[in-house]
C-alpha cells in the first residue's frame, strides 16, 4: 500500500483552494499553512514558461523525518500507511525539520510541537477524501493507493504516462511518493528544489 497525493499540474491554476481548505480543515491560525502553492518559472523573456507546484509533505517512502525522531512521535501509521505526528509524544526538538528535504514541516511555538500535512487522516477514517482533494476547483488533486490499479491516483498516473509523471528531487534518498503530472506542452518540469518553507 502506497497512499499518497497525485497532483495534475496541467490542471492546477494556482488558485490556492487547497491551501484554504487545508487551513479550514485543521483550524490553522493566520499565516500558518501545511500546504502552499509555489510558482515555478523558467526561460528568458519572451520565451518563458510557468506552472504551479502545490507543496506539502511528500509521504516519503524512506522518510528521513521518521528516522531521526528520538521519541517515535513521527511514525507511519498502520491503516493508511502515511507518516503522521503524535503531538503528545513530540518534544519539539525539531530534528525532523532539519531532516526533511522538502520544508514540509513547521514548528508551533505555542504548543512546542512540530506539525505537518497528515493527509486529513480524520477525514480518511470517515471515508472522505482529504480536504484539499475534495475542494480543488479544477479536479487537479487525487488521493489513494498507487499500488491499487483501480484507485484514482493509479488511474491518473496511468493516463498521464510515465514520461509525464514527476517527483521532487530525491535529496538524501527520501524517495518521495507524491506524484506530479506535468506534460511538456504545459511547461518543462524543473528538476530542482527551489527554496521553500511552510
Ligand atoms: Fe517526512 Fe518531509 Fe518526507 Fe514528509 S516530506 S515524509 S515530513 S521527510
Short mmCIF file of C-alpha atoms and ligand atoms in Angstrom, two decimals:
data_model
loop_
_atom_site.label_atom_id
_atom_site.label_comp_id
_atom_site.label_asym_id
_atom_site.label_seq_id
_atom_site.Cartn_x
_atom_site.Cartn_y
_atom_site.Cartn_z
CA UNK A 1 0.00 0.00 0.00
CA UNK A 2 1.39 3.40 -1.04
CA UNK A 3 -1.20 6.03 -0.23
CA UNK A 4 -0.28 9.50 -1.44
CA UNK A 5 -1.34 12.54 -3.37
CA UNK A 6 -1.13 12.76 -7.14
CA UNK A 7 -1.39 16.34 -8.39
CA UNK A 8 -2.09 17.19 -12.02
CA UNK A 9 -0.15 20.39 -12.70
CA UNK A 10 -1.67 20.64 -16.17
CA UNK A 11 -4.93 21.41 -14.36
CA UNK A 12 -3.64 23.39 -11.37
CA UNK A 13 -4.48 27.09 -11.76
CA UNK A 14 -2.70 28.25 -8.61
CA UNK A 15 -5.99 29.34 -7.05
CA UNK A 16 -4.96 28.30 -3.50
CA UNK A 17 -8.24 26.48 -2.84
CA UNK A 18 -6.22 23.57 -1.46
CA UNK A 19 -4.36 25.93 0.87
CA UNK A 20 -7.58 27.41 2.23
CA UNK A 21 -9.29 24.01 2.50
CA UNK A 22 -6.33 22.67 4.47
CA UNK A 23 -6.31 25.64 6.83
CA UNK A 24 -10.05 25.32 7.41
CA UNK A 25 -9.95 21.54 7.93
CA UNK A 26 -7.21 21.81 10.54
CA UNK A 27 -8.17 25.12 12.15
CA UNK A 28 -4.80 26.69 11.33
CA UNK A 29 -4.08 30.23 12.51
CA UNK A 30 -3.48 33.24 10.30
CA UNK A 31 -0.17 32.81 8.46
CA UNK A 32 0.07 29.09 9.23
CA UNK A 33 -0.06 26.61 6.34
CA UNK A 34 0.60 22.89 5.92
CA UNK A 35 0.35 23.25 2.16
CA UNK A 36 1.48 26.08 -0.11
CA UNK A 37 1.41 26.61 -3.86
CA UNK A 38 4.73 27.65 -5.33
CA UNK A 39 5.15 29.49 -8.63
CA UNK A 40 7.65 27.77 -10.92
CA UNK A 41 9.15 29.73 -13.81
CA UNK A 42 11.79 29.03 -16.42
CA UNK A 43 13.17 30.60 -19.58
CA UNK A 44 14.08 34.13 -20.62
CA UNK A 45 11.53 36.65 -21.80
CA UNK A 46 9.72 36.29 -24.17
CA UNK A 47 10.34 32.50 -24.14
CA UNK A 48 9.07 31.86 -20.64
CA UNK A 49 7.09 29.04 -19.03
CA UNK A 50 5.28 28.79 -15.74
CA UNK A 51 3.36 26.26 -13.69
CA UNK A 52 2.08 25.99 -10.14
CA UNK A 53 3.55 23.48 -7.69
CA UNK A 54 1.50 22.71 -4.58
CA UNK A 55 3.86 21.55 -1.84
CA UNK A 56 3.13 19.63 1.33
CA UNK A 57 4.50 16.50 3.00
CA UNK A 58 5.61 14.14 0.22
CA UNK A 59 4.83 10.97 2.21
CA UNK A 60 8.38 9.75 1.58
CA UNK A 61 8.97 6.03 1.28
CA UNK A 62 12.20 6.30 3.28
CA UNK A 63 11.14 9.29 5.35
CA UNK A 64 14.20 10.97 6.92
CA UNK A 65 11.96 12.78 9.41
CA UNK A 66 10.79 9.46 10.77
CA UNK A 67 14.29 8.05 11.02
CA UNK A 68 15.65 10.91 13.16
CA UNK A 69 12.73 11.34 15.57
CA UNK A 70 14.07 10.43 19.03
CA UNK A 71 10.70 9.72 20.62
CA UNK A 72 8.77 7.98 17.86
CA UNK A 73 6.40 10.95 17.67
CA UNK A 74 6.73 10.84 13.89
CA UNK A 75 5.67 7.43 12.69
CA UNK A 76 4.00 5.61 9.83
CA UNK A 77 0.53 4.69 10.96
CA UNK A 78 -0.86 1.24 10.16
CA UNK A 79 -4.23 1.75 8.50
CA UNK A 80 -3.29 4.10 5.67
CA UNK A 81 0.49 3.81 5.76
CA UNK A 82 1.02 7.55 5.98
CA UNK A 83 3.59 9.46 8.01
CA UNK A 84 1.97 11.42 10.83
CA UNK A 85 2.96 13.19 14.06
CA UNK A 86 1.77 12.24 17.53
CA UNK A 87 1.69 15.64 19.23
CA UNK A 88 1.57 14.00 22.66
CA UNK A 89 4.94 12.34 22.04
CA UNK A 90 6.63 15.28 20.27
CA UNK A 91 9.18 17.13 22.40
CA UNK A 92 9.71 19.96 19.92
CA UNK A 93 13.37 19.14 19.22
CA UNK A 94 12.85 19.93 15.52
CA UNK A 95 15.33 17.30 14.28
CA UNK A 96 12.65 16.22 11.80
CA UNK A 97 12.50 19.72 10.36
CA UNK A 98 16.22 19.62 9.68
CA UNK A 99 15.96 16.14 8.17
CA UNK A 100 13.03 16.87 5.84
CA UNK A 101 14.45 17.81 2.40
CA UNK A 102 11.18 19.42 1.34
CA UNK A 103 10.48 22.04 4.01
CA UNK A 104 7.20 20.27 4.70
CA UNK A 105 7.16 20.71 8.49
CA UNK A 106 6.61 23.70 10.72
CA UNK A 107 7.17 24.34 14.38
CA UNK A 108 4.28 25.51 16.55
CA UNK A 109 5.95 27.60 19.24
CA UNK A 110 2.81 27.83 21.36
CA UNK A 111 2.33 24.06 21.53
CA UNK A 112 6.07 23.20 21.29
CA UNK A 113 5.36 20.58 18.66
CA UNK A 114 6.21 20.08 15.00
CA UNK A 115 3.28 19.69 12.65
CA UNK A 116 2.64 18.92 9.01
CA UNK A 117 0.11 17.61 6.48
CA UNK A 118 -1.47 14.37 7.72
CA UNK A 119 -3.49 13.66 4.57
CA UNK A 120 -6.53 14.59 6.67
CA UNK A 121 -6.44 11.23 8.42
CA UNK A 122 -9.56 12.12 10.42
CA UNK A 123 -11.45 12.56 7.15
CA UNK A 124 -9.98 9.33 5.74
CA UNK A 125 -11.31 7.46 8.77
CA UNK A 126 -14.79 8.72 7.87
CA UNK A 127 -14.39 7.55 4.29
CA UNK A 128 -13.85 11.08 2.99
CA UNK A 129 -11.11 12.46 0.76
CA UNK A 130 -8.50 14.89 2.13
CA UNK A 131 -9.91 18.42 2.24
CA UNK A 132 -7.50 19.68 -0.44
CA UNK A 133 -8.63 16.94 -2.83
CA UNK A 134 -12.32 17.46 -2.10
CA UNK A 135 -12.09 21.23 -2.58
CA UNK A 136 -9.73 21.52 -5.55
CA UNK A 137 -11.54 23.79 -8.04
CA UNK A 138 -10.04 22.15 -11.10
CA UNK A 139 -10.02 18.50 -10.03
CA UNK A 140 -6.24 18.51 -10.07
CA UNK A 141 -5.72 16.58 -6.85
CA UNK A 142 -6.16 12.87 -6.22
CA UNK A 143 -5.51 10.72 -3.16
CA UNK A 144 -5.25 6.96 -2.88
CA UNK A 145 -3.11 3.88 -3.17
CA UNK A 146 -0.60 3.87 -6.03
CA UNK A 147 -0.46 0.07 -5.74
CA UNK A 148 -4.21 -0.30 -6.43
CA UNK A 149 -4.79 -0.08 -10.19
CA UNK A 150 -8.43 0.86 -9.57
CA UNK A 151 -7.54 3.87 -7.40
CA UNK A 152 -7.90 7.45 -8.64
CA UNK A 153 -4.17 8.02 -8.25
CA UNK A 154 -3.13 4.93 -10.20
CA UNK A 155 -5.58 5.76 -12.98
CA UNK A 156 -4.34 9.35 -13.18
CA UNK A 157 -0.73 8.19 -13.38
CA UNK A 158 -1.52 5.53 -15.99
CA UNK A 159 -3.45 8.01 -18.12
CA UNK A 160 -0.64 10.57 -17.96
CA UNK A 161 2.13 8.16 -18.90
CA UNK A 162 5.39 7.67 -17.06
CA UNK A 163 7.24 10.37 -19.02
CA UNK A 164 4.79 12.99 -17.72
CA UNK A 165 4.93 11.91 -14.07
CA UNK A 166 7.48 13.61 -11.84
CA UNK A 167 8.62 13.64 -8.23
CA UNK A 168 10.57 16.24 -6.31
CA UNK A 169 14.34 15.60 -6.42
CA UNK A 170 15.22 12.64 -4.24
CA UNK A 171 17.56 14.52 -1.91
CA UNK A 172 19.16 12.20 0.60
CA UNK A 173 17.29 9.11 -0.59
CA UNK A 174 13.95 10.17 0.85
CA UNK A 175 12.11 8.55 -2.07
CA UNK A 176 9.11 10.90 -2.08
CA UNK A 177 5.76 9.30 -3.01
CA UNK A 178 3.84 12.34 -4.20
CA UNK A 179 3.48 12.31 -7.99
CA UNK A 180 3.17 15.46 -10.07
CA UNK A 181 1.71 15.15 -13.56
CA UNK A 182 3.05 17.74 -16.00
CA UNK A 183 3.12 17.47 -19.78
CA UNK A 184 5.90 19.24 -21.66
CA UNK A 185 3.20 21.00 -23.69
CA UNK A 186 2.20 22.84 -20.48
CA UNK A 187 5.71 23.58 -19.23
CA UNK A 188 9.04 21.86 -18.75
CA UNK A 189 9.39 20.19 -15.35
CA UNK A 190 12.03 21.95 -13.23
CA UNK A 191 14.02 19.15 -11.63
CA UNK A 192 15.45 21.22 -8.80
CA UNK A 193 14.28 22.19 -5.36
CA UNK A 194 13.55 25.89 -5.18
CA UNK A 195 13.83 27.46 -1.74
CA UNK A 196 10.70 26.60 0.12
CA UNK A 197 9.33 26.51 3.61
CA UNK A 198 5.86 26.48 5.04
FE1 LIG B 1 8.93 13.47 6.34
FE2 LIG B 1 9.41 15.69 4.91
FE3 LIG B 1 9.18 13.33 3.67
FE4 LIG B 1 7.00 14.43 4.77
S1 LIG B 1 8.23 15.29 3.05
S2 LIG B 1 7.63 12.26 4.96
S3 LIG B 1 7.88 15.47 6.56
S4 LIG B 1 10.79 13.91 5.12
#
